[in-house]
Coordinates of C-alpha atoms in Angstrom, one line a residue:
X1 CA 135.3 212.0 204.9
X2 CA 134.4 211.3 201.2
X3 CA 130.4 211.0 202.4
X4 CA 130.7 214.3 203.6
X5 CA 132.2 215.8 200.3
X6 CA 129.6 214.1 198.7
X7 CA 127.3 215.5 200.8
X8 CA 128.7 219.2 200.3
X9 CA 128.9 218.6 196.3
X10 CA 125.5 217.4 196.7
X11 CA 124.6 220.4 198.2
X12 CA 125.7 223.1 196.1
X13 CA 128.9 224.1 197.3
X14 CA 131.3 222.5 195.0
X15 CA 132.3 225.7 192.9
X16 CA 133.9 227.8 195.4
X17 CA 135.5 224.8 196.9
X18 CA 136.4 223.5 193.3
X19 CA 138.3 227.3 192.1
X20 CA 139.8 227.6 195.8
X21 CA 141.1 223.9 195.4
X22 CA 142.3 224.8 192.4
X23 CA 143.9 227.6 193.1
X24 CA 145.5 225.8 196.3
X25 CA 146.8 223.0 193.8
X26 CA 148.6 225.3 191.1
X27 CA 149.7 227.6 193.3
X28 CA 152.9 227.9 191.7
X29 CA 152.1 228.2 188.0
X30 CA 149.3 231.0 189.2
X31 CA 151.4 233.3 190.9
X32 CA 154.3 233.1 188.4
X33 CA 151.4 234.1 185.6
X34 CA 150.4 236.6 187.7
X35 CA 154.0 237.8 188.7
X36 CA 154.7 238.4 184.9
X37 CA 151.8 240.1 184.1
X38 CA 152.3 242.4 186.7
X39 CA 156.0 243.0 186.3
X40 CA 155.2 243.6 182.9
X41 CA 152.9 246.5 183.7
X42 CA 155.3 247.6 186.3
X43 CA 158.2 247.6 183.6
X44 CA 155.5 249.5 181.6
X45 CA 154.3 252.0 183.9
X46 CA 158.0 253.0 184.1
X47 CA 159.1 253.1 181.0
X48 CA 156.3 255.5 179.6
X49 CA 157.9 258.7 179.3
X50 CA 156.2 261.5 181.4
X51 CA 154.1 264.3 180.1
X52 CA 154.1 267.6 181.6
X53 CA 150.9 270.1 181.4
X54 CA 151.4 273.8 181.4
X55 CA 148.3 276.1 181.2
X56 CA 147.4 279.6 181.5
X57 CA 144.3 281.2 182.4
X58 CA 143.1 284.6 180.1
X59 CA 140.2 286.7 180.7
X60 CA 138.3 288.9 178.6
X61 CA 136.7 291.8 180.1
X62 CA 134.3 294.1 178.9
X63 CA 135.1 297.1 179.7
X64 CA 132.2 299.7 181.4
X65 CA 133.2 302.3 178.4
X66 CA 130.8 300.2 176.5
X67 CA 127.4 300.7 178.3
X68 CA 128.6 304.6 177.4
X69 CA 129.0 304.4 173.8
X70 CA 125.9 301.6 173.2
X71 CA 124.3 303.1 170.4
X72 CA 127.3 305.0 169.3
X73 CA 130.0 303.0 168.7
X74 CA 129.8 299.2 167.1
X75 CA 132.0 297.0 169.5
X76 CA 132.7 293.0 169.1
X77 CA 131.2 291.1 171.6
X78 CA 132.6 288.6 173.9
X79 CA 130.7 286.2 172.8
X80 CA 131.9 286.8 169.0
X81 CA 135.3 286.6 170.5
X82 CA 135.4 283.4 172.8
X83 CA 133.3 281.7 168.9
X84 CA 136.7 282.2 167.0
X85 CA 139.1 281.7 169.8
X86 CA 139.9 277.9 169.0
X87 CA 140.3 278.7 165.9
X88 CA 142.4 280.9 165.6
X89 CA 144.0 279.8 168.6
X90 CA 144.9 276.1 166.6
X91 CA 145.5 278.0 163.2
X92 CA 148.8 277.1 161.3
X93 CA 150.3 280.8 161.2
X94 CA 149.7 281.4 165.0
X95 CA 151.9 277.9 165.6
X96 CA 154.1 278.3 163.2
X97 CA 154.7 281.5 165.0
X98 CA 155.2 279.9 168.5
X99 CA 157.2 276.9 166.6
X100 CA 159.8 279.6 165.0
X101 CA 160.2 281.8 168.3
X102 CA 160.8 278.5 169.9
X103 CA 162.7 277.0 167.8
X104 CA 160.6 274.0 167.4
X105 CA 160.8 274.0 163.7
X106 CA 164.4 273.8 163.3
X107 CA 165.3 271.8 160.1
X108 CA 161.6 270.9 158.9
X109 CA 160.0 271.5 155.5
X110 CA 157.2 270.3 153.8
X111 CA 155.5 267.4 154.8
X112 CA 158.0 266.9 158.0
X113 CA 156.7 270.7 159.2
X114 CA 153.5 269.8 158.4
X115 CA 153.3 266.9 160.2
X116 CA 155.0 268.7 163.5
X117 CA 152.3 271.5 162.9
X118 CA 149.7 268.2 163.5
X119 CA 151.3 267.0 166.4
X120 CA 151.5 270.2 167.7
X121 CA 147.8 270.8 167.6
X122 CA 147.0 267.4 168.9
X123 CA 148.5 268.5 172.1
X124 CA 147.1 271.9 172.7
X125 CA 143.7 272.2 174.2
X126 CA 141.4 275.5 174.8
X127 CA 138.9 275.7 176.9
X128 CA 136.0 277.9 177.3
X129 CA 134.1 279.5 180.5
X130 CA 131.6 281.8 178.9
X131 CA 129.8 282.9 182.0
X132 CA 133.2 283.8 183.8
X133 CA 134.6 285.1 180.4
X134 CA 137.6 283.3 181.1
X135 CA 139.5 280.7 178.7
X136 CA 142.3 278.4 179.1
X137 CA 145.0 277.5 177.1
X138 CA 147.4 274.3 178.0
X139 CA 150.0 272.2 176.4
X140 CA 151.7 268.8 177.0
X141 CA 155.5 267.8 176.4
X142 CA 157.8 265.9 178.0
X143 CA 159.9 269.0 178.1
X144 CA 158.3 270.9 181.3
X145 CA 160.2 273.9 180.5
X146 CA 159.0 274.0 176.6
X147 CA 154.8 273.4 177.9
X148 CA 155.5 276.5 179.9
X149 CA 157.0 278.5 177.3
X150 CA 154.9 277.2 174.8
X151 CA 151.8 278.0 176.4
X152 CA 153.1 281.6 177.6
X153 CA 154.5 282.5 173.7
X154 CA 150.7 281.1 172.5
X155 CA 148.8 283.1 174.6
X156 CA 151.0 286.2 174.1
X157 CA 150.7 285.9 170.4
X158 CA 147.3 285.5 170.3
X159 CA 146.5 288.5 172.4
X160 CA 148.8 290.6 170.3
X161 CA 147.3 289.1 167.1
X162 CA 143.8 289.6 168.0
X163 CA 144.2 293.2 169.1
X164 CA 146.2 293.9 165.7
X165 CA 144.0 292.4 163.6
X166 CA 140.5 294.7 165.7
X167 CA 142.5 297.4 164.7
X168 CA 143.2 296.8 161.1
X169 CA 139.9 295.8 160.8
X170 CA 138.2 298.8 162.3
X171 CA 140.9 301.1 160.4
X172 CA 139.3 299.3 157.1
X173 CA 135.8 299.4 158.1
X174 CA 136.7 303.3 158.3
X175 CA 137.8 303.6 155.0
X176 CA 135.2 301.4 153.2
X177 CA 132.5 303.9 155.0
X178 CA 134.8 306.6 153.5
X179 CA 134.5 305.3 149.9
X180 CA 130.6 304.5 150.2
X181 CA 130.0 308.2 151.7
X182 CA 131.8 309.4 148.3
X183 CA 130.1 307.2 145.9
X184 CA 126.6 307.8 147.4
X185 CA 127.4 311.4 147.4
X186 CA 128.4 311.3 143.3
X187 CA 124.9 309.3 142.9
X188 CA 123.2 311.7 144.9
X189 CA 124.8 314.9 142.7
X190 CA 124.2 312.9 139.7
X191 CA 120.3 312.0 140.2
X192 CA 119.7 316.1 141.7
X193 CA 121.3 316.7 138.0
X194 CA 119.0 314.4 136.2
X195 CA 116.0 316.0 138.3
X196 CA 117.2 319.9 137.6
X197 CA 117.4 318.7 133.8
X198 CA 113.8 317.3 133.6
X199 CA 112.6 320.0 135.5
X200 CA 114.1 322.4 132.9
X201 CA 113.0 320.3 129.9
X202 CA 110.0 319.6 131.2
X203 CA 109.1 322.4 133.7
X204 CA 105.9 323.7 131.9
X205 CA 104.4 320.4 132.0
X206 CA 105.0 320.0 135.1
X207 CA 103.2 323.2 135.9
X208 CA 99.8 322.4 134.4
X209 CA 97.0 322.0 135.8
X210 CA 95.0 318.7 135.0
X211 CA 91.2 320.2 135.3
X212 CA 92.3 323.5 133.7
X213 CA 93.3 321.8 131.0
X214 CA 90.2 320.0 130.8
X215 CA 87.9 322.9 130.9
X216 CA 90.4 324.5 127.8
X217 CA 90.1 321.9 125.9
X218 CA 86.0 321.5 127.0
X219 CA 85.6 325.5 126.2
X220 CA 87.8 325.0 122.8
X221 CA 85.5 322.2 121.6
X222 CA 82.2 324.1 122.4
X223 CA 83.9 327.3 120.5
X224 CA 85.0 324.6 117.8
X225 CA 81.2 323.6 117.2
X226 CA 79.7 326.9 116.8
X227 CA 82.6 328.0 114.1
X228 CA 81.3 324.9 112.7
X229 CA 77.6 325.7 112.5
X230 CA 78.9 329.2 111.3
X231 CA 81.1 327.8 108.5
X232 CA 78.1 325.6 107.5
X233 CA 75.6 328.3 107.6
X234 CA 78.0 330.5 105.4
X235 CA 78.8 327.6 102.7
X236 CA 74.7 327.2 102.5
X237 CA 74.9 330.9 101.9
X238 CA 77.2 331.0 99.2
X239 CA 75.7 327.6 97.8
X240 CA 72.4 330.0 97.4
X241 CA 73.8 332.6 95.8
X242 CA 76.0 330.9 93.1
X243 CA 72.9 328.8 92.3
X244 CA 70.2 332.3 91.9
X245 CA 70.9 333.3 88.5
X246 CA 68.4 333.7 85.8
X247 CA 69.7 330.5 84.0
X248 CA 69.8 328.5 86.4
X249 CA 66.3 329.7 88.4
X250 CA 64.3 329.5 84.9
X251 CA 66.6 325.5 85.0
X252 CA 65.2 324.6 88.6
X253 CA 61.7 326.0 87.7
X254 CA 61.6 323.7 84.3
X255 CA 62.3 320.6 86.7
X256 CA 59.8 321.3 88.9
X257 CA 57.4 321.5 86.3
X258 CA 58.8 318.4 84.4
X259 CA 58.5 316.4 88.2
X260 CA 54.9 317.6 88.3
X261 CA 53.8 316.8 84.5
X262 CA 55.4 313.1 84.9
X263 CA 52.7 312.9 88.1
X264 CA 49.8 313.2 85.4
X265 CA 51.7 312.1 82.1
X266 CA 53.9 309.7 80.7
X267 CA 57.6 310.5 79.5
X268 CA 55.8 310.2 75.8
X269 CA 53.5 312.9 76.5
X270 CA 54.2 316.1 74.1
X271 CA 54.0 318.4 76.8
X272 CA 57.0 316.0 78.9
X273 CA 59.2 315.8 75.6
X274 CA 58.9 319.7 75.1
X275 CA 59.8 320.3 78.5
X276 CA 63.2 317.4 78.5
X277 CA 64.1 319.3 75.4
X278 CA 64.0 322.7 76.8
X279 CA 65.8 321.6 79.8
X280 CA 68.3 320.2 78.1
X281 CA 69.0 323.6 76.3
X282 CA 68.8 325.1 79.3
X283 CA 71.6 322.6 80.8
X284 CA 74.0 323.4 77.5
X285 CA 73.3 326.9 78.1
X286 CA 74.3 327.2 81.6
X287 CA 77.0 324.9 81.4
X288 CA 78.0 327.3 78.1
X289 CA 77.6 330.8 80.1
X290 CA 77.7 329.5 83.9
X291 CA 80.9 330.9 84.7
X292 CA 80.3 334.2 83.2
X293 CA 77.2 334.1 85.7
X294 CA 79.4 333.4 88.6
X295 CA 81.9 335.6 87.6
X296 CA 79.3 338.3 87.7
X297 CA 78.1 336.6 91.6
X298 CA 82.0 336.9 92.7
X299 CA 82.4 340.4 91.9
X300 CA 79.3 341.5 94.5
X301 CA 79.9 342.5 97.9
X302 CA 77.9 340.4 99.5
X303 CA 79.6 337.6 98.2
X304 CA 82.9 338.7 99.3
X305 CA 81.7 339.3 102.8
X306 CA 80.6 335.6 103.2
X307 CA 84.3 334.7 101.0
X308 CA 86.2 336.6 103.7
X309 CA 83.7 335.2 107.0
X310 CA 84.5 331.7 105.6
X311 CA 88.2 332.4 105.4
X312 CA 88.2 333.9 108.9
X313 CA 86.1 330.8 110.2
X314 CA 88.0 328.4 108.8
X315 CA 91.4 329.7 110.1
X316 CA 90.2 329.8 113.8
X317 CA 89.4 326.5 113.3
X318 CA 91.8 325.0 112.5
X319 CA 93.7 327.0 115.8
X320 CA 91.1 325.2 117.5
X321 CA 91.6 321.7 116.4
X322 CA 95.3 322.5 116.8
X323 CA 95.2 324.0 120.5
X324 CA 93.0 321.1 121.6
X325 CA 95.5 318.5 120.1
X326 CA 97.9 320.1 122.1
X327 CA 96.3 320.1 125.1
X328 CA 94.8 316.3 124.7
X329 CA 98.7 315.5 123.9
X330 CA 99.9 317.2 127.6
X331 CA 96.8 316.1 129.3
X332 CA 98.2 312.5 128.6
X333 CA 101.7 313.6 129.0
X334 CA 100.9 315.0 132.6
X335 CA 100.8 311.3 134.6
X336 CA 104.1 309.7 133.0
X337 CA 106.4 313.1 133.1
X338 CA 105.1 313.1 137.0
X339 CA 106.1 309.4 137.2
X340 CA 109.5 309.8 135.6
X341 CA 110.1 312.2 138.1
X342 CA 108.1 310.9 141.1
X343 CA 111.2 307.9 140.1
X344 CA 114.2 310.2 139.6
X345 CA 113.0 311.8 143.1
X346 CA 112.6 308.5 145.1
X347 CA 116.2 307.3 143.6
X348 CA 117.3 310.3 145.0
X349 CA 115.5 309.8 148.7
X350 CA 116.7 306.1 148.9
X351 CA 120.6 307.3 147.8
X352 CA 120.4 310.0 150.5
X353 CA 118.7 307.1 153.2
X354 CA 121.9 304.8 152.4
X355 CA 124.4 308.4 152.4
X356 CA 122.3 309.6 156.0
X357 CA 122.9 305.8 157.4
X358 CA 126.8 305.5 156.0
X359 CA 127.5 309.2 157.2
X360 CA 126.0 307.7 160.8
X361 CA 127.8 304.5 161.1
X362 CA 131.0 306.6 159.6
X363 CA 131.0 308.6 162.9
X364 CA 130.1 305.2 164.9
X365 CA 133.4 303.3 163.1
X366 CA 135.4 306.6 164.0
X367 CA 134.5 305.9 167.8
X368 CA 135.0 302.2 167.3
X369 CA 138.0 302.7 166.0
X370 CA 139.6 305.2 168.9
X371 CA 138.1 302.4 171.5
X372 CA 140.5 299.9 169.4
X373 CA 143.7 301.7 169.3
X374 CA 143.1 302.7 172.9
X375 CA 142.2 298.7 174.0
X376 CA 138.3 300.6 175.4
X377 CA 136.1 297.8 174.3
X378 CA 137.0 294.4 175.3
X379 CA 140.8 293.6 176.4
X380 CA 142.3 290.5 177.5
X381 CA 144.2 290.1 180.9
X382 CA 146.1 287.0 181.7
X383 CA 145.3 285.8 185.2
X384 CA 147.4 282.8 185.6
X385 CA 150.1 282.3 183.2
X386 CA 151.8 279.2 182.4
X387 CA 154.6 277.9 185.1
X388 CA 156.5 274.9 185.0
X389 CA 154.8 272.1 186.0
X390 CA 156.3 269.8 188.1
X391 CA 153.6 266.9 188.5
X392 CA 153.6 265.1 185.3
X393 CA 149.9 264.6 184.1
X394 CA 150.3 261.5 182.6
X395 CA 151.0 258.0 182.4
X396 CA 148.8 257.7 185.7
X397 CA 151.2 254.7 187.4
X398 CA 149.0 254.0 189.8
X399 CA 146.1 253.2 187.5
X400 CA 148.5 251.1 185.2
X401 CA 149.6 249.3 188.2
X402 CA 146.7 248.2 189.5
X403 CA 145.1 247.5 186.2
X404 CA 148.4 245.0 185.7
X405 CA 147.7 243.6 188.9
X406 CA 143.7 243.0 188.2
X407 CA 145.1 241.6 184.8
X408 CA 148.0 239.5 186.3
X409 CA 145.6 238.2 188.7
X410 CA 142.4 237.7 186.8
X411 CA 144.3 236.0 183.5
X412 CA 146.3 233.2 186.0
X413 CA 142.9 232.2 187.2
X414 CA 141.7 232.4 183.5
X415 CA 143.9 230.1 182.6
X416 CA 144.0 227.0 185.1
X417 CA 139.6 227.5 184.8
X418 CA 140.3 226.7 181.3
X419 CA 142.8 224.0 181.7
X420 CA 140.8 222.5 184.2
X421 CA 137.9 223.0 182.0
X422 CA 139.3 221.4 179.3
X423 CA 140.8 217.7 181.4
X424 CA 138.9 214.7 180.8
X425 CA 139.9 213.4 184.3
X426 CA 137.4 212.3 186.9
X427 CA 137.4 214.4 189.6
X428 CA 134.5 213.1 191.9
X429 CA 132.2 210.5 192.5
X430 CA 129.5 212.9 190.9
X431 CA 131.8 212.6 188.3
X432 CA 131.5 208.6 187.7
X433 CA 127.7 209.0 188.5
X434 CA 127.2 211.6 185.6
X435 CA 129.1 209.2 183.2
X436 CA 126.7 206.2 184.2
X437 CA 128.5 204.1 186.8
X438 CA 127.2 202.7 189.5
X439 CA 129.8 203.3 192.7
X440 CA 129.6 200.7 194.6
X441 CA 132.1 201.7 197.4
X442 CA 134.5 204.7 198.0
X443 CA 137.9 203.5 198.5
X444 CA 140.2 206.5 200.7
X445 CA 143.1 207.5 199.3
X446 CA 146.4 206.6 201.7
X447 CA 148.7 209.6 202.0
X448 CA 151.9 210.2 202.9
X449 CA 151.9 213.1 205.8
X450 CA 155.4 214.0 205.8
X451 CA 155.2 214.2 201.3
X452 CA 151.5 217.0 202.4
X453 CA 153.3 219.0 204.7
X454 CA 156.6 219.3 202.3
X455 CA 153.6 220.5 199.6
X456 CA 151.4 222.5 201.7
X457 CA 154.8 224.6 203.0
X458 CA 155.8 224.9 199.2
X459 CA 152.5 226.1 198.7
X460 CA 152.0 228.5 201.2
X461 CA 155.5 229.8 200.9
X462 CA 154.4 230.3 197.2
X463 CA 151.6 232.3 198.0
X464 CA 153.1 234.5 200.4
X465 CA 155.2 235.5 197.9
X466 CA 152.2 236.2 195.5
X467 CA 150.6 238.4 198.2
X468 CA 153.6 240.3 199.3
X469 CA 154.2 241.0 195.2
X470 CA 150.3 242.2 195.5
X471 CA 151.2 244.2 198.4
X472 CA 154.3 245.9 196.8
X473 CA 152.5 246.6 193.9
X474 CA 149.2 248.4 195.7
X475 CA 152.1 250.1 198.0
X476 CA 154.3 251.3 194.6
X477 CA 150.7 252.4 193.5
X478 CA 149.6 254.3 196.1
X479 CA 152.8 255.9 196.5
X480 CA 152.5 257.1 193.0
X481 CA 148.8 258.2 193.9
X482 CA 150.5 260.3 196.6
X483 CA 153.2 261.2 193.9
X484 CA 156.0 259.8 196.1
X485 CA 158.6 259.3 193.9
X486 CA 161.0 257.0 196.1
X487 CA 160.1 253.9 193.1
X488 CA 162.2 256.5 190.6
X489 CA 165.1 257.2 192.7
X490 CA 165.3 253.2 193.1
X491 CA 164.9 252.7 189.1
X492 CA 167.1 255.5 188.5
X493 CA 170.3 254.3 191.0
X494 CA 169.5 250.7 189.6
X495 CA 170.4 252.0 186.2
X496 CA 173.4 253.8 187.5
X497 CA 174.6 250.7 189.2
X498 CA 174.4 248.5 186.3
X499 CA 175.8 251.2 183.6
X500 CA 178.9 251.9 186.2
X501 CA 179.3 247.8 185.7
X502 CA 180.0 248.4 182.1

């Protein structure tokens, strides 16, 4: 017999024969590991209080008024109202709202409310089905009849909320175009004022014609240069006639003569002296009696007629230089007066562009608004509201029972491996050979039959008391799966039996 466990150690098969001998051998201290670990997660699967789910389903509908008024009237979209549902779903004033009407806040303040608030939150989810336009609001207690009402006072708030606060907000957007349709209207009278006053100030400006005033001020110039030549002709001619009297011809004829003599003589000729001498008579003469000459020139009428020609000349003139200054100065004045009010006039387009576009959306916001007050754009209708649950959603038993089983089960076996892991004794006579010794001979052990079958009933009395505590606890879990609640009725008249003790 010990060849052939040799033999089967030998051939690979000493592990499962090894764990189920050792299972076999410490029957009892296995099953009473696994007995407490499994009664402890049955004591804990009961003693986890139960959590109730209510939840409500809400849709949002469109309504077909919109596809009339596209263009029209400026609606929120669903979209834009399933983004800020969670939000303001989970904001504080909506559940400190549901919290008061509940009375869920009932002697908390400060950090105590603020913490309920927290815990409050944890335990309400939304969710979201954008293509169905439909979102769902639950809530867990342990209270079913507070989930229900909770989640029925949430939802009801929040539909009454958001439809207040579309109409406050379209009744404001009303009055904000109001104001800016004022304003713009002042800024519009205001820059027409500035235009009429530049107009008036400016108006003749404004009037003139850029290439007729180039050809006045081209004809003024050409007039300009022949008063010019005149004036010049009619100074030469009074030049000539103050300088033809008889001192001053018989002067002008003694030069020429002295210019010619100093060709053929030298200034110490007789004839050159004579001549300097007499001119310089001459000189003291006409310098002595040249305005009694000129006197006698002024008082002639031809020199009166060129006095009064020269006068007239020179006055028209200077109207010319002074007309063609004046045109030069609005001939640069033309481009910036048309710029200042090419500017005044395109503040005055772009105001009446914004006043056009507010007067638009003014009547738009004025439909809006009706659509709010009369719930036209997009409403919300509660298809399933909250009712009291009466299937606890959590602690799943059944999961908590089998995972204390698994656990009861897997950490007995756990610990005899590692016990048996950890003894030094020789087990086998692979055992001996591994430590070096040569076996000679295998001696067979000498049992007593009567002492094995007192041990194998033990045993196997033991371990159909493991498997029947196995059974029970896949039969308590399944019944919980099937949400039989026959284990509760035997807890709760077990309680009542001992309490009626005491």
């Amino acid at each position: 017999m010990n060849t052939m466990l040799d033999d089967v150690e030998a051939g690979g098969g000493l592990d499962i024969l090894r764990y189920i001998r050792l299972l076999w051998e410490h029957a009892l201290a296995f099953w009473l590991m696994a007995a407490v670990v499994m009664l402890a997660g049955l004591g804990f699967a009961y003693s986890l209080p139960k959590i109730y789910q209510a939840k409500s389903t809400v849709a949002i509908e469109q309504n077909v008024i919109n596809d009339l008024v596209r263009g029209i009237a400026i609606t929120p979209s669903m979209g834009a109202k399933i983004r800020i549902l969670n939000v303001s779903l989970l904001s504080r004033s909506s559940l400190i709202s549901v919290m008061k009407e509940l009375d869920m806040d009932l002697g908390l303040s400060g950090p105590a409310l603020e913490e309920r608030i927290t815990s409050v939150r944890r335990k309400v989810s939304v969710g979201l089905d954008e293509k169905r336009g439909l979102f769902f609001i639950s809530y867990e207690s342990s209270n079913p009849v507070l989930a229900r009402d909770f989640v029925n006072t949430l939802t009801r708030h929040y539909i009454e909320q958001s439809t207040s606060d579309k109409r406050e907000e379209s009744f404001e957007a009303t009055r904000f175009l109001a104001d800016q349709i004022e304003v713009f209207r002042k800024r519009i009278e205001a820059v027409q004022a500035e235009i009429d006053s530049f107009k008036a100030s400016r108006g003749q400006i404004l009037n003139m014609s850029e290439p007729a005033l180039r050809r006045e001020i081209q004809m003024a110039q050409e007039e300009l240069q022949a008063l010019r030549i005149r004036k010049t002709d009619l100074l030469a001619q009074r030049g000539v006639m103050l300088r033809n009297t008889p001192l001053r011809n018989r002067l002008e004829t003694l030069e020429a003569q002295l210019a010619a003599m100093l060709v053929s003589y030298t200034e110490k000729h007789p004839a050159v002296i004579r001549t300097k001498q007499e001119i310089e008579g001459l000189r003291r003469e006409v310098a002595r009696k040249g305005e009694e000459e000129r006197k006698i020139i002024y008082g002639t009428s031809e020199y009166q007629r060129i006095k009064v020609e020269l006068t007239a000349v020179e006055q028209q003139e200077a109207q010319l230089v002074s007309k063609i200054a004046d045109n030069e100065r609005l001939l640069r004045e033309i481009p910036s007066v048309a710029t200042e009010l090419a500017d005044l006039e395109n503040r005055k387009r772009k105001e009446s562009l914004i006043y056009e576009q507010l007067v638009g959306r003014y009547g738009q916001s004025e439909v809006s608004k009706q659509m709010e007050l009369q719930d036209k754009a997009v409403s919300f209708r509660i298809i399933d509201p909250a009712v009291l649950p009466s299937v606890p959603v959590s602690p799943k038993r059944w999961l908590i029972l089998l995972a204390g089983m698994a656990a009861g089960l897997g950490g007995a076996f756990g610990v005899l491996f590692l016990f048996d892991l950890l003894n030094p004794r020789v087990r086998s006579v692979e055992d001996l050979r591994r430590l070096g010794f040569h076996v000679m001979a295998v001696v067979p052990s000498i049992s007593d039959v009567a002492e094995e079958r007192r041990i194998f009933r033990r045993r196997a009395a033991v371990t159909a008391c493991g498997v029947l505590l196995c059974g029970g606890v896949v039969a308590v879990a399944a019944a919980e799966f099937l949400q039989l609640r026959f284990m509760e009725n035997v807890i709760a008249g077990a309680v009542f039996t001992v309490k009626s003790w005491f």
